[in-house]
Short mmCIF file of C-alpha atoms in Angstrom, two decimals:
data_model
loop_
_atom_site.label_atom_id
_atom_site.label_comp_id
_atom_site.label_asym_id
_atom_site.label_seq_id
_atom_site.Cartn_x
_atom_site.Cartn_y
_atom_site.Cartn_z
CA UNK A 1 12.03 4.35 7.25
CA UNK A 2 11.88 6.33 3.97
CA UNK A 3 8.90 6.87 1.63
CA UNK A 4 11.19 4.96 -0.90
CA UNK A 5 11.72 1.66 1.19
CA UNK A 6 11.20 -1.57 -0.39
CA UNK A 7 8.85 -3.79 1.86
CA UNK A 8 9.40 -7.67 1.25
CA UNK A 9 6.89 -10.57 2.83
CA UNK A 10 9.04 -13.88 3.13
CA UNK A 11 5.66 -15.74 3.64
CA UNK A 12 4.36 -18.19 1.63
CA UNK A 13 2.02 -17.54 -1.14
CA UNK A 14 -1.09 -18.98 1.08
CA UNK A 15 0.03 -17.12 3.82
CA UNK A 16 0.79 -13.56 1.35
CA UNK A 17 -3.26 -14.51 -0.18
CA UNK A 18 -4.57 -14.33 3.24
CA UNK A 19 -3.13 -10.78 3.89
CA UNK A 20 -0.24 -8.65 3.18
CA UNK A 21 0.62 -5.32 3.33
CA UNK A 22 -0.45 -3.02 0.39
CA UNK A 23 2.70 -2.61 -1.99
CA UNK A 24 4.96 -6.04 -0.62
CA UNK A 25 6.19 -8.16 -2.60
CA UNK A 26 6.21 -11.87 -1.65
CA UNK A 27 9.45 -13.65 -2.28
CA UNK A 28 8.92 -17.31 -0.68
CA UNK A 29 11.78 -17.92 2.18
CA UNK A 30 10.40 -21.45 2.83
CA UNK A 31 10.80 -22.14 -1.05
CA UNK A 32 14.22 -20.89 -0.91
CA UNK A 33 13.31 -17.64 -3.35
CA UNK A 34 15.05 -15.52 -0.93
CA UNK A 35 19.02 -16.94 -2.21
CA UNK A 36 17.87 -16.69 -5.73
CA UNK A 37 16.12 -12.81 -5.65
CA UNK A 38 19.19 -11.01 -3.61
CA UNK A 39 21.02 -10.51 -7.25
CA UNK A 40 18.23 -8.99 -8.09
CA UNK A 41 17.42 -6.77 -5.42
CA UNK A 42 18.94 -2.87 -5.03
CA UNK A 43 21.84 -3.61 -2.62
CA UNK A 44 21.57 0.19 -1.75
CA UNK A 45 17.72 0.58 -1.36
CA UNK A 46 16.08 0.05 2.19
CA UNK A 47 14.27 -3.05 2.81
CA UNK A 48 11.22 -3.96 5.34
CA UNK A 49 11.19 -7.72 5.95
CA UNK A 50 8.29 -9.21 7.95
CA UNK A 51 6.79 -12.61 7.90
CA UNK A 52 4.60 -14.44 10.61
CA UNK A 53 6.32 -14.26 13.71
CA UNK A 54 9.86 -12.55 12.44
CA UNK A 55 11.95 -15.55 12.48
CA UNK A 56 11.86 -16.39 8.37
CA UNK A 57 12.55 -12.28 8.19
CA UNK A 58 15.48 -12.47 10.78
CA UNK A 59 17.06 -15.42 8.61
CA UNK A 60 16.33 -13.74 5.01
CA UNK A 61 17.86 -10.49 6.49
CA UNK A 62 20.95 -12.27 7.65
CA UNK A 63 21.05 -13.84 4.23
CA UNK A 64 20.71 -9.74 2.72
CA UNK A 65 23.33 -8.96 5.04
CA UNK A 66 25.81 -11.48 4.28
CA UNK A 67 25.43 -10.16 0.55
CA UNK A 68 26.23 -6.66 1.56
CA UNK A 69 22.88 -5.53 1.94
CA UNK A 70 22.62 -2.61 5.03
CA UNK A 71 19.82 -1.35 5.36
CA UNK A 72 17.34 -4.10 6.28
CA UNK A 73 14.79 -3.65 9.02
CA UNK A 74 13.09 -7.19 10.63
CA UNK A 75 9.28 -5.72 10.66
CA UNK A 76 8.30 -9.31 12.51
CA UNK A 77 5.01 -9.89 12.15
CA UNK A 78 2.17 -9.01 9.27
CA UNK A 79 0.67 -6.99 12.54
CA UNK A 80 3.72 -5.62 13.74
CA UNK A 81 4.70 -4.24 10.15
CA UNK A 82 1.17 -2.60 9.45
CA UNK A 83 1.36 -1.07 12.58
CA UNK A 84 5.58 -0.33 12.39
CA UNK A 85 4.78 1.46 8.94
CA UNK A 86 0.77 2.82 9.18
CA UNK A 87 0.65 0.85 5.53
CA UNK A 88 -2.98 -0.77 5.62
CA UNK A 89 -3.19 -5.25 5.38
CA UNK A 90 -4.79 -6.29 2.01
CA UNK A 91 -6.72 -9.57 1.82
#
């Protein structure tokens, strides 16, 4: 994981509100944002993707992936990520 890595929460905005990690930015797999930000995104940055349980981050990564995204790491959970990357849970 590099310093630089882009770290994505594919929550949804309640569940982002309740806690997230410090720097993520929420883009809403359940509301179908994920589709609609990959032209957006850096296809040659690094991406952390985490989400409640890992399964909405498995899907938007296979989604990245399919666009010819490469470096994207599944985080799983909001617990697993703060612990995977030492980056503190904001609430």
């Amino acid at each position: 994981m590099s310093d630089n890595a882009i770290i994505l929460d594919v929550r949804t905005p309640g569940e982002f509100a309740a806690g997230h990690l410090d720097g993520a930015q929420l883009i809403d797999y359940n509301a179908g944002e994920v589709p609609a930000a990959i032209p957006t995104l850096d296809p040659d940055a690094e991406y952390l993707v985490y989400c409640r349980s890992g399964n909405r981050a498995s899907q938007a990564i296979a989604l990245m992936e399919a666009a010819g995204f490469t470096q994207v790491t599944n985080l799983g959970s909001l617990e697993n990520a703060a612990e995977a990357t030492g980056i503190e849970v904001v609430r």
